[in-house]
Short mmCIF file of C-alpha atoms and ligand atoms in Angstrom, two decimals:
data_model
loop_
_atom_site.label_atom_id
_atom_site.label_comp_id
_atom_site.label_asym_id
_atom_site.label_seq_id
_atom_site.Cartn_x
_atom_site.Cartn_y
_atom_site.Cartn_z
CA MET A 49 25.07 6.52 1.30
CA ILE A 50 21.04 7.42 -0.35
CA PRO A 51 21.31 8.90 -3.54
CA ARG A 52 19.09 12.50 -3.10
CA LEU A 53 18.95 11.99 -7.59
CA LEU A 54 18.44 9.66 -9.93
CA ALA A 55 19.93 10.85 -12.96
CA ALA A 56 20.53 14.48 -14.17
CA PRO A 57 17.75 16.18 -14.90
CA ASP A 58 19.15 18.57 -17.96
CA SER A 59 19.54 15.11 -20.35
CA GLY A 60 17.37 13.62 -23.17
CA TRP A 61 13.37 15.03 -24.06
CA THR A 62 11.69 17.51 -22.87
CA ALA A 63 7.74 18.06 -22.95
CA GLU A 64 5.76 20.02 -21.06
CA THR A 65 2.32 19.36 -19.16
CA ASP A 66 -0.31 20.85 -15.74
CA VAL A 67 -0.77 18.24 -14.38
CA ILE A 68 1.48 15.14 -13.74
CA VAL A 69 0.08 11.91 -12.00
CA ILE A 70 2.48 8.96 -11.61
CA GLY A 71 0.36 6.17 -11.19
CA SER A 72 -3.09 4.26 -12.72
CA GLY A 73 -4.39 2.44 -9.86
CA ILE A 74 -7.62 3.24 -8.44
CA ALA A 75 -5.71 6.66 -6.38
CA GLY A 76 -4.16 7.44 -10.38
CA LEU A 77 -7.17 7.30 -12.28
CA VAL A 78 -9.24 8.94 -10.40
CA THR A 79 -7.09 11.87 -9.99
CA ALA A 80 -6.41 12.49 -14.05
CA LEU A 81 -10.31 11.70 -14.85
CA GLU A 82 -10.81 14.18 -11.91
CA CYS A 83 -7.99 16.58 -12.68
CA ARG A 84 -9.12 16.52 -16.94
CA ARG A 85 -11.26 19.42 -15.96
CA HIS A 86 -8.59 21.95 -14.55
CA GLY A 87 -6.31 21.71 -17.04
CA ARG A 88 -3.77 19.08 -19.20
CA VAL A 89 -3.10 15.08 -17.26
CA MET A 90 -0.47 13.31 -18.20
CA LEU A 91 -0.60 10.44 -16.56
CA VAL A 92 2.37 7.94 -16.12
CA THR A 93 2.31 4.07 -16.02
CA LYS A 94 5.77 1.67 -15.46
CA ALA A 95 4.71 -0.50 -16.82
CA LEU A 96 0.90 -1.37 -19.31
CA LEU A 97 -2.40 1.25 -17.58
CA ASP A 98 -3.64 -1.98 -15.79
CA GLU A 99 -0.91 -3.01 -14.13
CA GLY A 100 -1.05 -1.26 -10.61
CA SER A 101 -2.14 -3.25 -7.10
CA THR A 102 -5.39 -2.10 -8.12
CA ARG A 103 -6.48 -4.89 -10.49
CA TRP A 104 -5.68 -7.23 -7.83
CA ALA A 105 -7.47 -6.50 -4.72
CA GLN A 106 -9.94 -9.20 -4.62
CA GLY A 107 -12.57 -8.50 -1.22
CA GLY A 108 -14.15 -4.93 -2.02
CA ILE A 109 -14.50 -1.74 -1.24
CA ALA A 110 -15.68 -0.79 1.62
CA ALA A 111 -18.06 1.95 2.81
CA ALA A 112 -21.57 2.46 4.54
CA LEU A 113 -23.86 1.24 2.30
CA ALA A 114 -26.14 -0.38 4.35
CA PRO A 115 -29.32 0.44 5.68
CA ASP A 116 -27.85 -1.21 9.21
CA ASP A 117 -24.67 0.91 8.64
CA SER A 118 -23.33 4.10 9.23
CA PRO A 119 -20.04 5.92 8.48
CA GLY A 120 -20.52 6.50 12.77
CA ASP A 121 -19.51 3.18 12.63
CA HIS A 122 -17.24 2.77 9.77
CA LEU A 123 -15.28 4.67 12.06
CA ALA A 124 -15.66 3.31 14.71
CA ASP A 125 -13.72 -0.04 13.23
CA THR A 126 -11.05 1.54 11.95
CA LEU A 127 -10.11 3.37 14.69
CA THR A 128 -9.74 0.28 16.90
CA ALA A 129 -7.63 -1.04 13.89
CA GLY A 130 -4.93 2.22 13.84
CA VAL A 131 -4.56 1.45 17.56
CA GLY A 132 -4.09 4.72 18.38
CA LEU A 133 -2.50 6.59 15.28
CA CYS A 134 -5.13 7.59 13.44
CA ASP A 135 -6.20 11.20 11.79
CA ALA A 136 -9.66 11.00 13.18
CA ASP A 137 -10.36 14.22 10.64
CA ALA A 138 -9.03 12.16 7.73
CA VAL A 139 -10.88 8.96 8.69
CA ARG A 140 -13.65 11.59 8.98
CA ALA A 141 -13.50 12.71 5.67
CA LEU A 142 -13.34 9.56 4.31
CA VAL A 143 -16.34 7.45 5.55
CA THR A 144 -18.86 10.26 5.34
CA GLU A 145 -17.52 11.02 2.02
CA GLY A 146 -17.66 7.64 1.02
CA PRO A 147 -20.60 6.08 0.59
CA ASP A 148 -21.02 8.43 -2.36
CA ALA A 149 -17.71 8.40 -3.52
CA VAL A 150 -18.41 4.53 -3.85
CA ARG A 151 -22.00 5.51 -5.79
CA ARG A 152 -20.35 7.66 -8.09
CA LEU A 153 -17.72 4.98 -8.79
CA ILE A 154 -21.25 2.88 -9.67
CA ALA A 155 -22.77 6.04 -12.15
CA LEU A 156 -18.98 5.66 -13.92
CA GLY A 157 -19.75 1.94 -14.79
CA THR A 158 -18.58 -0.17 -12.58
CA SER A 159 -20.78 -3.71 -11.41
CA PHE A 160 -20.59 -5.10 -8.06
CA ASP A 161 -22.27 -8.42 -6.95
CA ARG A 162 -25.95 -7.37 -6.17
CA SER A 163 -27.92 -9.12 -3.56
CA ALA A 164 -31.35 -11.26 -3.88
CA ASP A 165 -33.15 -7.89 -3.70
CA GLY A 166 -31.08 -5.74 -6.27
CA GLY A 167 -29.01 -4.06 -3.14
CA ILE A 168 -25.48 -3.84 -3.90
CA ALA A 169 -23.64 -7.32 -1.57
CA LEU A 170 -22.19 -6.63 1.26
CA THR A 171 -18.80 -9.01 3.47
CA ARG A 172 -17.59 -8.59 5.74
CA GLU A 173 -13.96 -8.77 6.36
CA GLY A 174 -11.18 -8.63 9.69
CA GLY A 175 -12.28 -5.69 12.22
CA HIS A 176 -15.11 -4.55 10.57
CA HIS A 177 -18.31 -5.30 12.34
CA ARG A 178 -20.80 -4.95 9.75
CA ARG A 179 -21.36 -6.22 6.53
CA ARG A 180 -20.17 -3.08 4.33
CA ILE A 181 -17.41 -4.36 2.35
CA ALA A 182 -18.55 -4.16 -1.71
CA HIS A 183 -17.99 -6.17 -3.81
CA ALA A 184 -17.35 -7.35 -8.05
CA GLY A 185 -16.80 -10.48 -9.87
CA GLY A 186 -16.73 -12.51 -6.82
CA ASP A 187 -13.43 -12.03 -5.79
CA ALA A 188 -12.16 -9.52 -7.89
CA THR A 189 -14.03 -5.90 -6.72
CA GLY A 190 -10.09 -4.65 -8.01
CA ALA A 191 -9.64 -5.36 -12.23
CA GLU A 192 -13.38 -4.76 -11.97
CA ILE A 193 -12.83 -0.49 -10.55
CA SER A 194 -10.26 -1.11 -12.87
CA ARG A 195 -11.62 -2.11 -16.31
CA ALA A 196 -14.34 0.41 -15.16
CA LEU A 197 -12.21 3.18 -14.73
CA LEU A 198 -9.98 3.08 -17.48
CA ALA A 199 -12.82 2.80 -20.23
CA ALA A 200 -14.14 5.68 -18.74
CA LEU A 201 -10.89 7.29 -19.62
CA LYS A 202 -10.99 6.25 -22.45
CA GLN A 203 -14.68 7.23 -23.65
CA ALA A 204 -13.06 10.53 -21.69
CA GLY A 205 -11.29 11.65 -25.00
CA GLY A 206 -8.87 13.94 -24.75
CA GLY A 207 -7.48 15.79 -22.19
CA VAL A 208 -5.43 13.24 -21.56
CA ASP A 209 -1.93 12.08 -22.25
CA VAL A 210 -1.19 8.02 -21.01
CA ILE A 211 2.79 7.43 -20.81
CA GLU A 212 3.02 3.18 -19.86
CA HIS A 213 6.09 1.61 -19.52
CA ALA A 214 6.93 4.37 -17.57
CA LEU A 215 9.85 5.06 -14.26
CA VAL A 216 9.92 8.32 -12.62
CA LEU A 217 12.57 9.15 -10.99
CA ASP A 218 12.90 11.72 -9.76
CA LEU A 219 11.01 15.39 -8.71
CA LEU A 220 12.26 19.04 -10.42
CA ARG A 221 12.06 21.85 -7.61
CA ASP A 222 12.38 25.08 -8.32
CA ALA A 223 14.45 27.48 -6.54
CA THR A 224 12.26 27.98 -4.16
CA GLY A 225 11.46 24.37 -3.85
CA ARG A 226 7.30 23.87 -4.97
CA ALA A 227 7.25 21.11 -7.53
CA ALA A 228 8.04 21.76 -11.46
CA GLY A 229 8.12 18.27 -12.82
CA ILE A 230 9.73 15.38 -13.58
CA THR A 231 12.61 13.13 -14.53
CA LEU A 232 11.55 10.08 -15.66
CA HIS A 233 12.22 6.97 -18.07
CA VAL A 234 10.83 6.10 -20.88
CA MET A 235 10.72 1.84 -22.17
CA GLY A 236 10.32 2.66 -26.11
CA GLU A 237 6.57 1.72 -27.96
CA GLY A 238 6.32 5.29 -29.66
CA GLN A 239 6.99 7.16 -27.14
CA PRO A 240 10.53 8.72 -26.87
CA GLU A 241 12.76 6.65 -25.05
CA GLY A 242 15.32 7.15 -22.46
CA VAL A 243 15.87 9.58 -19.74
CA GLY A 244 14.47 13.50 -19.99
CA SER A 245 12.34 15.78 -17.76
CA VAL A 246 8.34 17.31 -17.62
CA ARG A 247 7.36 20.36 -16.74
CA ALA A 248 4.48 20.68 -15.23
CA ARG A 249 2.25 22.80 -12.18
CA ALA A 250 1.41 20.13 -9.63
CA VAL A 251 2.95 16.43 -9.77
CA VAL A 252 0.47 14.21 -7.57
CA LEU A 253 1.97 10.50 -6.57
CA ALA A 254 -0.28 7.14 -6.77
CA THR A 255 3.02 5.40 -7.43
CA GLY A 256 1.55 2.22 -5.10
CA GLY A 257 2.66 0.21 -2.74
CA LEU A 258 6.57 -1.01 -1.62
CA GLY A 259 5.89 -4.73 -1.13
CA GLN A 260 8.59 -6.23 -3.06
CA VAL A 261 10.55 -4.55 0.03
CA PHE A 262 10.03 -8.00 1.09
CA SER A 263 10.54 -11.67 -0.25
CA ALA A 264 7.01 -12.75 0.12
CA THR A 265 4.05 -10.57 -0.97
CA THR A 266 0.77 -10.39 -2.18
CA ASN A 267 1.93 -6.78 -4.49
CA PRO A 268 3.54 -7.32 -8.07
CA ALA A 269 6.83 -6.41 -9.48
CA VAL A 270 6.36 -3.12 -9.71
CA SER A 271 5.79 -2.00 -6.47
CA THR A 272 8.87 -0.83 -5.29
CA GLY A 273 8.37 1.97 -3.36
CA ASP A 274 8.61 4.67 -5.38
CA GLY A 275 7.10 7.33 -4.77
CA VAL A 276 8.32 7.19 -1.37
CA ALA A 277 11.81 6.75 -2.97
CA LEU A 278 11.52 10.21 -4.82
CA ALA A 279 9.62 11.83 -1.73
CA LEU A 280 12.48 11.16 -0.37
CA ARG A 281 15.17 12.45 -1.92
CA ALA A 282 12.97 15.41 -3.14
CA GLY A 283 13.24 16.32 0.52
CA ALA A 284 9.26 15.87 1.48
CA ALA A 285 8.29 14.51 5.36
CA VAL A 286 7.10 10.82 5.19
CA ALA A 287 5.68 8.98 8.38
CA ASP A 288 4.16 5.84 9.58
CA LEU A 289 6.81 3.43 8.07
CA GLU A 290 7.15 0.83 10.55
CA PHE A 291 3.72 0.11 9.71
CA VAL A 292 4.14 -2.39 7.10
CA GLN A 293 0.68 -4.69 6.92
CA PHE A 294 1.19 -8.03 7.30
CA HIS A 295 -2.02 -9.98 5.08
CA PRO A 296 -2.69 -12.78 7.13
CA THR A 297 -3.46 -15.21 4.88
CA VAL A 298 -2.47 -16.04 1.81
CA LEU A 299 -2.01 -19.63 0.00
CA TRP A 300 1.38 -21.28 1.34
CA LEU A 301 3.79 -22.17 -1.93
CA GLY A 302 6.56 -23.84 0.53
CA GLU A 303 9.14 -22.99 2.62
CA GLY A 304 11.66 -19.96 0.65
CA ALA A 305 8.31 -18.56 -1.90
CA ARG A 306 9.35 -15.57 -3.42
CA GLY A 307 7.51 -13.06 -4.68
CA ARG A 308 4.07 -13.14 -5.34
CA GLN A 309 1.80 -14.96 -3.26
CA PRO A 310 -1.49 -16.27 -4.77
CA LEU A 311 -4.34 -14.00 -2.22
CA ILE A 312 -6.59 -15.66 0.04
CA SER A 313 -9.34 -12.93 0.35
CA GLU A 314 -10.42 -11.93 3.74
CA ALA A 315 -13.51 -12.31 2.60
CA VAL A 316 -13.58 -16.22 2.37
CA ARG A 317 -12.93 -15.49 6.65
CA GLY A 318 -16.07 -12.79 6.14
CA GLU A 319 -18.30 -15.33 4.37
CA GLY A 320 -17.95 -18.33 6.94
CA ALA A 321 -14.42 -20.02 6.44
CA HIS A 322 -12.31 -21.30 10.06
CA LEU A 323 -7.80 -20.44 10.80
CA VAL A 324 -7.02 -24.18 12.43
CA ASP A 325 -3.58 -25.14 12.76
CA ALA A 326 -2.99 -29.16 12.05
CA ALA A 327 -4.48 -30.74 13.97
CA GLY A 328 -7.96 -29.04 12.71
CA GLU A 329 -7.91 -26.72 15.96
CA ARG A 330 -9.54 -23.09 15.51
CA PHE A 331 -6.80 -21.47 17.49
CA MET A 332 -8.23 -18.06 16.91
CA VAL A 333 -11.41 -19.24 19.31
CA GLY A 334 -11.28 -17.41 22.57
CA ARG A 335 -7.79 -15.14 21.26
CA HIS A 336 -10.40 -12.07 20.27
CA GLU A 337 -13.99 -11.55 20.08
CA LEU A 338 -13.93 -12.31 17.13
CA ALA A 339 -11.76 -14.62 16.68
CA GLU A 340 -10.62 -15.02 12.74
CA LEU A 341 -12.21 -12.17 11.61
CA ALA A 342 -10.24 -9.93 14.68
CA PRO A 343 -8.48 -6.99 13.09
CA ARG A 344 -5.19 -8.79 10.50
CA ASP A 345 -2.83 -7.23 12.67
CA ILE A 346 -3.66 -9.54 15.55
CA VAL A 347 -4.99 -12.55 12.94
CA ALA A 348 -1.54 -12.83 11.78
CA LYS A 349 0.08 -12.75 15.12
CA GLY A 350 -2.39 -15.54 15.74
CA ILE A 351 -1.57 -17.92 12.53
CA MET A 352 2.55 -16.65 13.93
CA ASN A 353 2.12 -17.27 17.76
CA ARG A 354 0.52 -20.73 16.35
CA MET A 355 3.19 -21.83 14.50
CA ARG A 356 5.88 -20.99 16.30
CA GLU A 357 3.71 -23.48 19.19
CA THR A 358 3.67 -26.26 17.11
CA GLY A 359 6.66 -25.81 15.25
CA THR A 360 5.16 -25.75 12.12
CA SER A 361 5.64 -23.85 8.45
CA HIS A 362 1.96 -22.88 8.11
CA MET A 363 -1.55 -22.68 9.46
CA PHE A 364 -4.73 -23.30 7.60
CA LEU A 365 -8.01 -21.46 6.40
CA ASP A 366 -11.41 -24.06 5.79
CA GLY A 367 -13.73 -23.23 3.42
CA ARG A 368 -14.42 -26.52 2.55
CA HIS A 369 -18.12 -26.20 4.30
CA LEU A 370 -18.49 -23.31 2.41
CA GLY A 371 -19.32 -25.56 0.26
CA ALA A 372 -18.56 -25.66 -3.82
CA ALA A 373 -21.91 -23.23 -5.22
CA MET A 374 -20.41 -20.55 -2.86
CA TRP A 375 -16.48 -21.53 -3.81
CA GLU A 376 -16.88 -21.10 -7.33
CA LYS A 377 -19.86 -17.39 -7.54
CA ARG A 378 -17.66 -16.20 -4.46
CA PHE A 379 -14.32 -16.98 -5.17
CA PRO A 380 -13.82 -17.95 -9.02
CA THR A 381 -10.33 -16.43 -9.04
CA ILE A 382 -8.99 -17.43 -5.19
CA LEU A 383 -10.37 -21.23 -6.44
CA ALA A 384 -8.43 -21.06 -9.29
CA ALA A 385 -5.90 -19.74 -8.51
CA CYS A 386 -5.27 -23.28 -4.99
CA ARG A 387 -6.72 -25.33 -7.84
CA HIS A 388 -3.87 -24.31 -10.55
CA HIS A 389 -1.48 -25.36 -7.16
CA GLY A 390 -2.74 -28.87 -7.00
CA ILE A 391 -4.29 -27.41 -4.01
CA ASP A 392 -8.82 -28.17 -4.17
CA PRO A 393 -10.90 -26.14 -1.03
CA VAL A 394 -13.71 -27.66 -1.44
CA THR A 395 -12.63 -31.01 -0.44
CA ARG A 396 -8.63 -29.46 2.05
CA PRO A 397 -7.87 -26.94 3.63
CA ILE A 398 -5.83 -24.30 2.47
CA PRO A 399 -2.34 -24.38 3.66
CA VAL A 400 -1.50 -20.50 4.67
CA VAL A 401 1.01 -18.16 5.68
CA PRO A 402 1.47 -13.67 6.42
CA ALA A 403 2.52 -12.27 3.38
CA ALA A 404 4.17 -8.28 2.66
CA HIS A 405 0.69 -6.56 2.28
CA TYR A 406 0.47 -3.48 2.36
CA SER A 407 2.44 -0.06 3.48
CA SER A 408 0.15 1.73 6.19
CA GLY A 409 2.66 4.98 5.93
CA GLY A 410 3.92 6.66 3.36
CA VAL A 411 4.96 10.29 2.49
CA ARG A 412 3.40 12.69 4.80
CA THR A 413 0.20 14.65 3.54
CA ASP A 414 -3.49 17.34 4.80
CA LEU A 415 -6.70 16.76 4.25
CA SER A 416 -6.04 17.42 0.30
CA GLY A 417 -3.71 15.28 -0.19
CA ARG A 418 -0.56 17.73 -0.31
CA THR A 419 2.64 16.79 0.70
CA SER A 420 5.28 18.39 2.80
CA VAL A 421 6.87 20.41 -1.30
CA PRO A 422 4.79 22.45 -2.22
CA GLY A 423 2.70 21.18 -5.87
CA LEU A 424 4.17 17.73 -4.88
CA TYR A 425 0.66 15.63 -3.45
CA ALA A 426 0.54 12.18 -3.32
CA CYS A 427 -2.96 9.84 -3.33
CA GLY A 428 -2.81 5.84 -2.06
CA GLU A 429 -1.11 3.48 -0.53
CA VAL A 430 1.88 5.83 -1.56
CA ALA A 431 0.22 8.14 0.98
CA CYS A 432 0.00 8.16 4.81
CA THR A 433 -3.00 10.70 4.95
CA GLY A 434 -3.37 9.49 8.74
CA VAL A 435 -6.56 7.57 8.19
CA HIS A 436 -4.66 3.41 8.22
CA GLY A 437 -2.83 4.43 11.48
CA ALA A 438 -0.91 0.96 13.06
CA ASN A 439 -3.03 -1.26 10.90
CA ARG A 440 -5.44 -0.16 8.14
CA LEU A 441 -8.69 -1.95 8.60
CA ALA A 442 -9.58 -3.78 5.50
CA SER A 443 -11.12 -3.12 2.21
CA ASN A 444 -10.36 0.73 3.20
CA SER A 445 -7.89 1.38 0.55
CA LEU A 446 -9.56 1.32 -2.16
CA LEU A 447 -12.11 3.82 -0.60
CA GLU A 448 -8.92 5.83 0.49
CA GLY A 449 -7.91 5.74 -3.02
CA LEU A 450 -11.29 7.20 -3.92
CA VAL A 451 -12.58 9.80 -1.68
CA PHE A 452 -8.33 11.60 -1.62
CA ALA A 453 -8.74 11.60 -5.12
CA GLU A 454 -11.34 13.44 -5.34
CA ARG A 455 -10.00 15.65 -1.97
CA ILE A 456 -6.74 15.95 -4.47
CA ALA A 457 -8.78 17.21 -7.90
CA SER A 458 -10.56 20.08 -6.03
CA ALA A 459 -7.17 21.57 -4.40
CA ILE A 460 -4.87 21.05 -7.47
CA PRO A 461 -6.81 24.23 -9.47
CA ALA A 462 -4.60 26.15 -6.86
CA ASP A 463 -1.46 24.91 -7.91
CA LEU A 464 -2.20 25.90 -11.41
CA ALA A 465 -2.65 29.67 -11.35
CA SER A 466 1.34 30.26 -9.96
CA VAL A 467 4.21 28.79 -12.17
CA PRO A 468 6.41 27.40 -10.90
CA GLY A 469 10.53 28.77 -11.90
CA ASP A 470 13.00 26.75 -13.75
CA PRO A 471 14.43 23.68 -11.66
CA ALA A 472 16.96 23.92 -9.71
CA THR A 473 20.14 22.65 -10.12
CA PRO A 474 20.58 19.80 -8.01
CA ASP A 475 23.38 17.64 -6.83
CA VAL A 476 25.23 15.14 -9.33
CA PRO A 477 23.54 12.44 -9.77
CA ARG A 478 25.84 8.90 -7.77
CA GLY A 479 24.66 6.10 -5.56
CA LEU A 480 23.17 4.04 -7.18
CA LEU A 481 22.90 0.34 -6.62
CA HIS A 482 23.87 -3.19 -8.58
CA PRO A 483 20.22 -4.81 -9.72
CA SER A 484 21.76 -7.61 -7.70
CA THR A 485 21.37 -6.12 -4.58
CA ARG A 486 17.43 -6.24 -5.16
CA ASP A 487 18.21 -9.76 -3.30
CA ASP A 488 20.32 -8.56 -0.80
CA VAL A 489 17.41 -5.69 0.34
CA GLN A 490 14.62 -8.76 0.58
CA ARG A 491 16.52 -11.29 1.91
CA ILE A 492 17.72 -8.43 4.65
CA MET A 493 14.18 -6.95 5.03
CA THR A 494 12.63 -10.53 5.22
CA SER A 495 14.99 -12.02 7.69
CA TYR A 496 15.36 -9.10 10.59
CA ALA A 497 12.22 -6.30 10.31
CA GLY A 498 9.49 -9.08 9.12
CA VAL A 499 6.43 -9.57 11.36
CA LEU A 500 8.48 -10.48 14.01
CA ARG A 501 11.21 -7.48 15.53
CA ASP A 502 13.14 -6.97 17.84
CA ALA A 503 16.49 -4.77 18.81
CA ASP A 504 19.13 -7.12 17.49
CA GLY A 505 17.68 -8.58 14.48
CA LEU A 506 16.97 -4.38 13.00
CA ALA A 507 20.19 -3.52 14.57
CA THR A 508 21.92 -6.36 11.80
CA ALA A 509 19.51 -5.22 8.97
CA GLU A 510 20.79 -1.28 8.71
CA ARG A 511 23.96 -2.67 9.16
CA GLU A 512 23.75 -4.96 6.58
CA LEU A 513 21.78 -2.32 4.29
CA HIS A 514 24.21 -0.38 4.98
CA ALA A 515 27.25 -1.94 3.98
CA ILE A 516 25.43 -2.27 -0.08
CA ARG A 517 28.62 -1.02 -1.84
CA GLU A 518 26.90 1.48 -4.93
CA THR A 519 28.13 -0.18 -7.75
CA GLY A 520 25.01 0.56 -10.18
CA GLU A 521 25.21 1.78 -13.69
CA PRO A 522 21.81 3.65 -14.73
CA GLY A 523 18.71 1.84 -15.15
CA VAL A 524 16.00 0.35 -14.83
CA ALA A 525 16.44 -2.42 -12.94
CA ALA A 526 19.78 -0.33 -10.41
CA TRP A 527 17.30 2.48 -10.34
CA GLU A 528 14.61 0.01 -8.74
CA ALA A 529 17.18 -1.62 -6.58
CA THR A 530 18.13 1.55 -5.90
CA ASN A 531 14.54 2.30 -4.72
CA LEU A 532 13.52 -0.63 -2.60
CA HIS A 533 17.85 0.10 -0.21
CA THR A 534 16.03 3.73 0.49
CA VAL A 535 12.81 2.67 1.95
CA ALA A 536 14.32 -0.19 3.39
CA THR A 537 16.42 1.76 4.79
CA ALA A 538 13.92 4.12 6.17
CA ILE A 539 11.38 1.65 7.11
CA VAL A 540 14.27 0.15 9.92
CA ALA A 541 15.14 3.32 10.77
CA ALA A 542 11.23 3.52 11.79
CA ALA A 543 11.31 -0.05 13.46
CA ARG A 544 14.40 0.13 15.13
CA ARG A 545 13.07 3.75 17.20
CA ARG A 546 9.77 2.76 18.05
CA GLU A 547 9.99 0.92 21.14
CA GLU A 548 7.08 -0.50 21.31
CA THR A 549 4.71 -3.33 19.90
CA ARG A 550 1.45 -1.18 17.70
CA GLY A 551 -0.80 -2.21 14.83
CA SER A 552 1.35 -4.14 12.35
CA HIS A 553 4.55 -3.48 14.21
CA TRP A 554 5.46 -6.01 16.55
CA ARG A 555 8.13 -5.90 18.53
CA GLU A 556 9.61 -9.54 20.49
CA ASP A 557 11.59 -7.04 23.36
CA PHE A 558 9.30 -4.66 24.06
CA PRO A 559 6.00 -7.08 23.94
CA GLU A 560 3.27 -3.94 25.23
CA LEU A 561 1.77 -1.18 23.49
CA ASP A 562 3.13 2.04 24.94
CA ASP A 563 0.66 4.84 24.57
CA THR A 564 2.82 7.25 27.77
CA VAL A 565 5.94 7.34 25.59
CA TRP A 566 4.31 6.50 22.31
CA ARG A 567 1.30 7.62 20.82
CA GLY A 568 2.74 9.55 18.12
CA ARG A 569 4.40 9.18 14.47
CA LEU A 570 7.50 9.07 13.61
CA VAL A 571 8.57 11.34 10.40
CA THR A 572 11.31 10.74 8.16
CA ARG A 573 13.25 12.82 5.79
CA LEU A 574 16.54 12.77 4.37
CA ASP A 575 18.83 15.59 3.88
CA GLU A 576 23.07 16.33 3.82
CA ASP A 577 23.57 14.61 6.57
CA GLY A 578 21.08 11.10 4.99
CA LEU A 579 17.57 9.78 7.67
CA GLY A 580 16.69 11.21 10.11
CA THR A 581 13.26 10.20 12.35
CA THR A 582 11.46 12.81 14.22
CA TYR A 583 8.67 11.79 16.69
CA GLU A 584 5.89 13.29 16.74
CA PRO A 585 2.84 12.94 19.57
CA LEU A 586 -0.52 12.83 18.57
CA SER A 587 -2.30 16.18 19.24
CA GLU A 588 -4.71 14.92 22.87
CA GLY A 589 -8.54 14.80 21.08
CA ALA A 590 -6.79 12.64 18.40
CA ALA A 591 -7.46 9.39 17.49
C1 LIG B 277 -8.21 -8.72 1.22
O1 LIG B 277 -9.34 -9.92 0.36
O2 LIG B 277 -8.25 -9.34 2.15
C2 LIG B 277 -7.50 -7.55 1.45
C3 LIG B 277 -8.26 -6.97 1.26
C4 LIG B 277 -7.52 -5.93 1.81
O3 LIG B 277 -5.96 -6.24 1.88
O4 LIG B 277 -7.85 -4.66 2.37
#
């Protein structure tokens, strides 16, 4: 059973604000900074302010900043990567507003790497036909953006109340169904402890990703799909969940490696490194016109295919020819991580394998970040704006968080004019999972719903997820395990239904793309009967 509530809303302490922003990556921080102009903001984050996914982003932020580039070229590459399922209006907003949004990030204090002529140094990544990825600290772009935004938040002084170590549980809704606040579990450190509720006029989910659904991921431990699970419990529409993107190159740490894995940025390939097999052969050449710089679903599939053909557990990224100086200047984080694990990329090819990286789907929104529940917004990886379609173009995610946070901040004043009613009395909480089931969910998803999928495996995943018994007691580990299970069940339902191969959804039993049947979105909702997935065809003009 998928629970409709994690905790009773009337337990514990209460607080009140105007706008609640949940999450402190680029999406959450920009939304909070912008919304403080309109009212009181409470910024809630699960760990410390800088512990979300943003700080781990290596490659950079994509925007048409170069003289030989244009928003139209960026649009074309994004639509190609999304394999027919992008919302063209959302992509247009992203690529046309992106360059100025990046300039505002610079004005706020973000220091991007510069080229010899003083301009912003731009690199390439998979699927981009131009150099349009701005980076910082070589390969520490997310850390620099996070630093600058946190400094701006501190400098802004009042207006944003920050609550760290706080796990959001459920959305409060009034009798009309409008968002009226959240329930929250706060884990001490001078703040009210335990479960309480915060009343607000608007709630913004910026909770990041769901990579922890799988055993090996580039995501931090906090990425447990809390926002998608909360949205489902609140009755919101989620979409495109079958499109989980596997990053082609994470450092291979041996069979059975678990948890967050070291990412080897696509920018390493952008600067000229080659993917090779154990015999040193460049197997992506001839598979795609962009070879190693093909969109990442194609590279991940190329790696998996070559692993199969050669009966090996990993491939190699050969960047020896980049030279020590390039490695030290451009990729200090990756160099340190590889050396920490006993591999020196200056003298040896790096063993690499794909791992879960990014959810292209999420809570369905319009172009202003509004979800299907009035007063509830979603921004960043937790959202499905339609920008990514079936496969996100590399380094579009930081840009999406930035551009759509600004759009949400423009839309929210209308919500502040309305006063939600008292929270309606919901169900009693039930159906919590035991913390140990986190491992079960990860094993099931990795075995049956990972890079390669088929009907039998997905049916097994559905059966085994359904068989997990609800024996959890309220507590952070049980709530997280329950969220992971909810999200995994929704991913499997959508992946089972989509009987074709498209973007990052790879069905071995349906290896072709099928536009005659499947050019549309799978939208999932939770109601009294459980999870239901409906198919919504895209309009003719959509891309
Ligand atoms: C990378 O640096 O390869 C990751 C960039 C991204 O996920 O967009």
